Short mmCIF file of C-alpha atoms in Angstrom, two decimals:
data_model
loop_
_atom_site.label_atom_id
_atom_site.label_comp_id
_atom_site.label_asym_id
_atom_site.label_seq_id
_atom_site.Cartn_x
_atom_site.Cartn_y
_atom_site.Cartn_z
CA UNK A 274 111.83 124.22 70.94
CA UNK A 275 109.47 126.10 73.39
CA UNK A 276 111.35 127.86 76.46
CA UNK A 277 108.68 126.77 78.98
CA UNK A 278 110.37 128.93 81.57
CA UNK A 279 109.08 132.00 79.79
CA UNK A 280 105.54 131.09 80.59
CA UNK A 281 106.07 131.82 84.44
CA UNK A 282 107.29 135.11 85.54
CA UNK A 283 107.96 136.25 89.07
CA UNK A 284 105.88 138.79 90.60
CA UNK A 285 107.37 138.89 94.15
CA UNK A 286 109.82 137.13 96.09
CA UNK A 287 110.23 136.85 99.81
CA UNK A 288 112.88 135.52 102.45
CA UNK A 289 110.64 133.53 105.06
CA UNK A 290 113.80 133.17 107.36
CA UNK A 291 112.82 129.76 108.41
CA UNK A 292 112.72 126.90 105.97
CA UNK A 293 109.50 127.03 103.79
CA UNK A 294 107.65 123.88 102.84
CA UNK A 295 103.98 124.81 102.24
CA UNK A 296 101.87 127.49 100.40
CA UNK A 297 97.97 127.67 100.37
CA UNK A 298 95.69 130.40 98.90
CA UNK A 299 92.49 131.16 100.56
CA UNK A 300 89.61 129.93 98.09
CA UNK A 301 86.83 132.32 99.13
CA UNK A 302 85.97 135.78 98.09
CA UNK A 303 86.83 138.27 99.02
CA UNK A 304 89.95 137.03 100.30
CA UNK A 305 91.38 135.02 97.34
CA UNK A 306 94.36 137.30 97.28
CA UNK A 307 95.28 136.06 100.62
CA UNK A 308 97.54 133.22 101.36
CA UNK A 309 99.38 131.40 103.90
CA UNK A 310 103.13 130.16 103.66
CA UNK A 311 104.39 127.53 106.55
CA UNK A 312 107.95 126.88 108.19
CA UNK A 313 109.51 123.91 109.24
CA UNK A 314 112.92 124.45 110.97
CA UNK A 315 114.89 121.54 112.92
CA UNK A 316 116.99 123.29 115.54
CA UNK A 317 119.63 121.18 117.25
CA UNK A 318 121.43 122.07 120.56
CA UNK A 319 124.32 120.04 121.94
CA UNK A 320 124.91 119.61 125.64
CA UNK A 321 128.45 118.22 126.09
CA UNK A 322 129.05 116.25 129.21
CA UNK A 323 132.08 114.37 130.56
CA UNK A 324 131.14 111.17 129.20
CA UNK A 325 128.76 111.77 126.48
CA UNK A 326 127.08 114.54 124.20
CA UNK A 327 123.40 115.01 124.08
CA UNK A 328 121.67 116.51 121.16
CA UNK A 329 118.41 118.29 121.82
CA UNK A 330 116.11 118.85 118.80
CA UNK A 331 113.39 121.19 118.57
CA UNK A 332 111.07 121.38 115.48
CA UNK A 333 110.13 124.99 115.26
CA UNK A 334 107.34 126.37 112.86
CA UNK A 335 105.30 129.38 111.86
CA UNK A 336 102.43 130.22 109.77
CA UNK A 337 102.89 133.36 107.67
CA UNK A 338 99.63 135.14 106.53
CA UNK A 339 100.10 137.25 103.46
CA UNK A 340 97.98 139.12 100.78
CA UNK A 341 98.84 140.58 97.34
CA UNK A 342 97.41 143.46 95.78
CA UNK A 343 98.56 145.78 92.94
CA UNK A 344 98.67 148.90 95.23
CA UNK A 345 100.51 147.27 98.13
CA UNK A 346 102.38 144.47 96.42
CA UNK A 347 103.10 141.40 98.54
CA UNK A 348 102.32 142.21 102.23
CA UNK A 349 102.74 140.07 105.43
CA UNK A 350 99.92 140.61 107.84
CA UNK A 351 100.70 138.00 110.64
CA UNK A 352 103.14 135.64 111.90
CA UNK A 353 101.92 132.70 114.02
CA UNK A 354 104.44 130.88 116.02
CA UNK A 355 103.82 127.04 116.31
CA UNK A 356 105.55 123.82 116.22
CA UNK A 357 106.93 122.77 112.72
CA UNK A 358 104.27 122.66 110.01
CA UNK A 359 104.25 119.79 107.60
CA UNK A 360 101.16 120.64 105.79
CA UNK A 361 98.12 122.95 105.71
CA UNK A 362 94.75 123.28 103.70
CA UNK A 363 91.97 125.77 103.65
CA UNK A 364 88.59 124.10 103.77
CA UNK A 365 87.35 124.27 100.26
CA UNK A 366 83.91 125.98 101.52
CA UNK A 367 83.23 128.46 104.35
CA UNK A 368 82.29 126.61 107.60
CA UNK A 369 79.43 128.70 109.35
CA UNK A 370 80.47 131.77 107.18
CA UNK A 371 83.94 131.59 107.98
CA UNK A 372 87.16 130.57 106.20
CA UNK A 373 88.96 127.68 108.00
CA UNK A 374 92.60 126.68 107.75
CA UNK A 375 93.54 123.36 108.82
CA UNK A 376 97.36 122.98 110.04
CA UNK A 377 99.17 119.76 110.89
CA UNK A 378 102.52 119.87 112.87
CA UNK A 379 105.39 117.88 114.40
CA UNK A 380 103.94 117.80 117.75
CA UNK A 381 100.98 115.39 116.95
CA UNK A 382 98.45 118.03 116.37
CA UNK A 383 95.89 119.37 113.84
CA UNK A 384 94.84 122.89 114.55
CA UNK A 385 92.08 124.76 112.92
CA UNK A 386 92.40 128.60 112.43
CA UNK A 387 89.74 131.09 111.31
CA UNK A 388 90.41 134.02 108.95
CA UNK A 389 89.12 137.27 110.55
CA UNK A 390 86.61 139.14 108.48
CA UNK A 391 89.25 141.81 107.20
CA UNK A 392 91.53 138.84 106.04
CA UNK A 393 94.44 140.11 108.16
CA UNK A 394 94.53 137.61 111.12
CA UNK A 395 94.10 133.89 112.03
CA UNK A 396 92.34 133.20 115.21
CA UNK A 397 92.99 129.67 116.79
CA UNK A 398 89.59 127.89 116.82
CA UNK A 399 90.55 124.45 118.09
CA UNK A 400 93.43 121.74 118.22
CA UNK A 401 93.21 118.08 118.53
CA UNK A 402 96.18 115.76 119.48
CA UNK A 403 96.01 112.65 117.38
CA UNK A 404 98.56 110.43 119.24
CA UNK A 405 98.87 109.79 122.79
CA UNK A 406 102.07 107.74 122.48
CA UNK A 407 105.10 109.33 124.03
CA UNK A 408 107.34 108.89 121.03
CA UNK A 409 107.67 111.36 118.50
CA UNK A 410 104.97 111.56 115.77
CA UNK A 411 104.82 114.01 112.98
CA UNK A 412 101.60 114.81 111.13
CA UNK A 413 102.47 114.89 107.79
CA UNK A 414 99.37 115.80 105.60
CA UNK A 415 95.58 116.58 105.75
CA UNK A 416 92.69 116.97 103.45
CA UNK A 417 88.99 118.24 103.90
CA UNK A 418 86.10 116.61 102.88
CA UNK A 419 84.37 119.46 101.27
CA UNK A 420 85.99 119.38 97.77
CA UNK A 421 82.54 119.09 96.14
CA UNK A 422 80.14 118.99 99.13
CA UNK A 423 79.81 121.91 101.52
CA UNK A 424 79.35 121.03 105.18
CA UNK A 425 79.26 123.19 108.21
CA UNK A 426 80.55 119.95 110.06
CA UNK A 427 83.07 118.67 107.64
CA UNK A 428 85.75 115.96 108.15
CA UNK A 429 89.26 116.01 107.88
CA UNK A 430 91.73 113.33 106.93
CA UNK A 431 95.44 113.20 108.09
CA UNK A 432 98.48 110.90 108.02
CA UNK A 433 101.46 110.73 110.20
CA UNK A 434 105.10 109.61 110.46
CA UNK A 435 104.18 106.31 111.93
CA UNK A 436 102.11 105.06 109.10
CA UNK A 437 98.91 105.82 110.55
CA UNK A 438 95.80 107.58 109.12
CA UNK A 439 93.38 109.75 111.38
CA UNK A 440 89.91 110.83 110.64
CA UNK A 441 88.51 113.88 112.49
CA UNK A 442 85.22 115.82 112.61
CA UNK A 443 84.83 119.47 113.10
CA UNK A 444 81.68 120.36 114.88
CA UNK A 445 81.48 124.02 115.80
CA UNK A 446 84.84 124.95 117.48
CA UNK A 447 85.55 121.20 118.55
CA UNK A 448 87.64 118.97 116.50
CA UNK A 449 87.09 115.30 117.42
CA UNK A 450 89.25 112.29 116.68
CA UNK A 451 86.90 109.80 115.19
CA UNK A 452 89.13 107.06 114.05
CA UNK A 453 92.92 105.90 113.78
CA UNK A 454 94.27 102.99 111.85
CA UNK A 455 97.69 101.90 110.54
CA UNK A 456 97.89 101.88 106.84
CA UNK A 457 101.57 101.86 105.89
CA UNK A 458 104.86 100.12 107.17
CA UNK A 459 106.80 103.48 107.05
CA UNK A 460 105.80 107.22 106.82
CA UNK A 461 102.29 107.77 105.49
CA UNK A 462 103.33 110.82 103.45
CA UNK A 463 99.76 111.63 102.14
CA UNK A 464 96.14 111.04 102.76
CA UNK A 465 93.18 112.43 100.72
CA UNK A 466 89.51 112.21 100.22
CA UNK A 467 87.84 111.26 97.07
CA UNK A 468 85.70 114.32 96.71
CA UNK A 469 82.77 112.60 94.61
CA UNK A 470 82.15 110.14 97.55
CA UNK A 471 84.01 110.97 100.91
CA UNK A 472 83.52 107.47 102.30
CA UNK A 473 86.36 106.81 100.15
CA UNK A 474 89.79 107.71 101.33
CA UNK A 475 93.27 107.32 99.56
CA UNK A 476 96.65 107.26 101.17
CA UNK A 477 100.22 106.97 99.97
CA UNK A 478 103.33 105.85 101.90
CA UNK A 479 107.24 105.45 101.94
CA UNK A 480 106.47 101.83 101.48
CA UNK A 481 105.40 102.64 97.76
CA UNK A 482 101.88 101.62 98.55
CA UNK A 483 98.91 103.52 97.03
CA UNK A 484 95.74 102.51 99.29
CA UNK A 485 92.08 102.84 98.86
CA UNK A 486 89.84 102.69 101.87
CA UNK A 487 86.00 102.69 102.24
CA UNK A 488 84.85 104.02 105.63
CA UNK A 489 81.54 101.90 105.26
CA UNK A 490 83.54 98.55 105.47
CA UNK A 491 86.13 99.05 108.08
CA UNK A 492 89.85 99.96 108.06
CA UNK A 493 91.34 97.41 105.70
CA UNK A 494 92.07 98.84 102.28
CA UNK A 495 89.78 97.63 99.43
CA UNK A 496 92.43 98.06 96.87
CA UNK A 497 96.30 97.98 97.16
CA UNK A 498 98.55 99.39 94.49
CA UNK A 499 102.34 98.65 93.82
CA UNK A 500 102.75 100.64 90.68
CA UNK A 501 104.84 103.29 92.32
CA UNK A 502 108.52 102.63 92.15
CA UNK A 503 109.08 104.64 95.44
CA UNK A 504 107.16 106.60 98.21
CA UNK A 505 103.80 107.91 97.17
CA UNK A 506 103.95 111.64 98.34
CA UNK A 507 100.73 113.47 96.73
CA UNK A 508 97.23 112.49 95.80
CA UNK A 509 94.57 114.81 94.63
CA UNK A 510 91.02 113.96 93.46
CA UNK A 511 89.62 116.01 90.46
CA UNK A 512 86.45 117.76 91.71
CA UNK A 513 85.42 118.27 88.04
CA UNK A 514 85.83 114.80 86.41
CA UNK A 515 84.46 112.06 88.38
CA UNK A 516 86.58 108.90 88.83
CA UNK A 517 89.90 110.96 88.14
CA UNK A 518 92.58 110.99 90.74
CA UNK A 519 96.34 112.11 90.40
CA UNK A 520 99.24 110.78 92.30
CA UNK A 521 102.90 111.92 92.59
CA UNK A 522 105.70 109.90 93.81
CA UNK A 523 109.56 109.86 94.53
CA UNK A 524 109.98 107.83 91.51
CA UNK A 525 109.37 111.16 89.54
CA UNK A 526 106.15 109.98 87.87
CA UNK A 527 102.89 111.71 87.74
CA UNK A 528 100.03 109.17 87.42
CA UNK A 529 96.38 109.60 86.41
CA UNK A 530 94.00 107.03 87.87
CA UNK A 531 90.28 105.96 87.16
CA UNK A 532 88.93 104.93 90.59
CA UNK A 533 86.78 102.21 88.81
CA UNK A 534 90.01 100.29 87.80
CA UNK A 535 92.89 100.83 90.36
CA UNK A 536 95.08 97.95 88.92
CA UNK A 537 96.79 100.27 86.69
CA UNK A 538 97.28 103.90 85.82
CA UNK A 539 95.41 105.61 82.99
CA UNK A 540 98.52 107.37 82.00
CA UNK A 541 101.79 108.62 83.38
CA UNK A 542 104.67 111.19 82.69
CA UNK A 543 108.06 111.37 83.99
CA UNK A 544 108.77 114.59 85.69
CA UNK A 545 112.23 116.52 86.09
CA UNK A 546 112.46 115.65 89.82
CA UNK A 547 110.74 113.71 92.72
CA UNK A 548 107.07 114.83 93.39
CA UNK A 549 106.06 116.34 96.68
CA UNK A 550 103.05 118.18 95.83
CA UNK A 551 100.10 118.19 93.06
CA UNK A 552 97.33 120.33 92.65
CA UNK A 553 94.63 120.65 90.08
CA UNK A 554 93.85 123.99 88.89
CA UNK A 555 90.86 125.46 90.68
CA UNK A 556 89.28 126.71 87.53
CA UNK A 557 88.51 123.80 85.02
CA UNK A 558 90.81 121.04 86.68
CA UNK A 559 92.55 120.37 83.54
CA UNK A 560 96.23 121.33 84.63
CA UNK A 561 98.24 119.98 87.43
CA UNK A 562 100.78 122.29 89.45
CA UNK A 563 103.59 120.07 90.51
CA UNK A 564 106.47 120.80 93.18
CA UNK A 565 109.37 118.40 91.92
CA UNK A 566 111.74 119.21 94.93
CA UNK A 567 115.23 119.51 93.38
CA UNK A 568 113.77 119.36 89.90
CA UNK A 569 111.75 122.80 90.01
CA UNK A 570 108.01 123.44 89.65
CA UNK A 571 106.04 122.78 86.73
CA UNK A 572 102.40 122.87 85.08
CA UNK A 573 101.05 119.83 83.34
CA UNK A 574 98.34 120.16 80.81
CA UNK A 575 96.10 117.10 81.47
CA UNK A 576 93.15 118.01 79.05
CA UNK A 577 94.19 114.95 77.01
CA UNK A 578 94.93 112.45 79.74
CA UNK A 579 96.71 110.07 77.30
CA UNK A 580 98.99 112.87 76.26
CA UNK A 581 99.86 114.73 79.25
CA UNK A 582 102.67 117.50 78.64
CA UNK A 583 104.71 119.98 80.73
CA UNK A 584 103.64 123.51 79.61
CA UNK A 585 105.19 125.47 82.17
CA UNK A 586 108.43 125.23 84.27
CA UNK A 587 109.71 127.46 87.00
CA UNK A 588 113.35 127.27 88.30
CA UNK A 589 113.83 130.21 90.62
CA UNK A 590 113.79 127.76 93.57
CA UNK A 591 117.37 126.81 93.88
CA UNK A 592 116.70 124.47 96.82
CA UNK A 593 113.96 121.69 97.79
CA UNK A 594 110.56 122.91 96.17
CA UNK A 595 108.06 121.62 98.77
CA UNK A 596 105.21 124.12 98.43
CA UNK A 597 103.00 124.95 95.34
CA UNK A 598 99.40 126.31 95.12
CA UNK A 599 97.17 127.94 92.49
CA UNK A 600 95.46 131.60 93.33
CA UNK A 601 91.81 131.35 93.07
CA UNK A 602 91.42 134.86 91.69
CA UNK A 603 90.25 135.54 88.14
CA UNK A 604 91.74 137.04 85.12
CA UNK A 605 90.63 140.52 85.83
CA UNK A 606 92.36 140.49 89.14
CA UNK A 607 95.46 138.87 87.45
CA UNK A 608 95.58 141.64 84.93
CA UNK A 609 96.41 144.13 87.56
CA UNK A 610 99.85 142.69 87.83
CA UNK A 611 102.73 143.15 85.28
CA UNK A 612 103.15 140.64 82.51
CA UNK A 613 101.18 138.27 80.47
CA UNK A 614 99.11 135.47 82.05
CA UNK A 615 95.63 134.86 83.62
CA UNK A 616 96.72 132.76 86.79
CA UNK A 617 98.94 133.45 89.64
CA UNK A 618 100.99 130.74 91.57
CA UNK A 619 102.52 130.68 95.17
CA UNK A 620 105.55 128.33 95.52
CA UNK A 621 108.20 127.94 98.41
CA UNK A 622 111.45 126.15 99.04
CA UNK A 623 113.26 124.77 101.96
CA UNK A 624 116.80 125.36 102.77
CA UNK A 625 116.84 128.89 100.98
CA UNK A 626 113.80 129.76 102.75
CA UNK A 627 112.27 131.38 99.64
CA UNK A 628 108.59 132.22 98.79
CA UNK A 629 107.82 133.33 95.28
CA UNK A 630 104.66 134.61 93.71
CA UNK A 631 104.44 134.20 90.07
CA UNK A 632 102.26 134.75 86.95
CA UNK A 633 101.53 131.73 84.56
CA UNK A 634 100.54 132.36 80.96
CA UNK A 635 98.91 129.19 79.51
CA UNK A 636 95.53 128.52 81.09
CA UNK A 637 92.25 129.83 80.35
CA UNK A 638 90.79 131.59 83.20
CA UNK A 639 87.52 133.71 82.94
#
């Protein structure tokens, strides 16, 4: 039997000090060797009084900006302190010639950063608070509308711990909240655009519901799917294959959907652990990178949708593997680093605050 762990070899590892939950590579040349890793740390302070004990909780975060090169290895350029980060995504295309990073946090905020020309620093462009309620709200996920269609005024969709979905519009350095609606009974773990038609928005929640919305007809879902056996945690539209969307769930299954028939999935595969993040590869969109929490990180070959199979496994993360992303750099760049393989991955895990950069041998990258 093939040892799938041999297909992924570690290049660098790094102790992020605080719990790590997200890795995202910049998609734009010449900074495709640049990435961010985010932290989420819950700190508790106890105040003991004569009659009671009060526990004060602070959700602390950071965004760490790194690069990798053959000469300098893994290099930390900047640490941005902020409220605890739940998710972050680079805008797929440049906005007004700048690389933009969207970050959502535990303080009800969506913040947009710009990467400087040298790729060594993040500048805060704008921040929007999505909830005026005094109770705690964690913004859990975000996605940009630019998976296929470039825009200098893109939209952002995000989800929160109250089950709400928020639609925002970036215009210049102004981020405006356009609409908010309640979608799920419990946490809305994920919201994502259908890249082929960004009027279509998907969401997944802890109520096990996979919902499809159409902005043109209001805020009620146009389809409700109950196929997932537990919370829906990840949704990613395929930018090369129209109608194809992947979902991941706490029920340990990856499912592939045809948006023309949302009653049941095209195919599914049981993974070695509960899903948190799914990412189509940025090259041909034939492989999925899956962060499976306590079950490791894995790569699925989805060229034949009916016969999906795991082709790479990574078990360096001994704790909850939340973050996973593909580096956009080509094979020529990857060849500068030791070992076989034509693609580079970034992954991170939570309580052991471990960031790993590795090399995958098993995908055709030009």
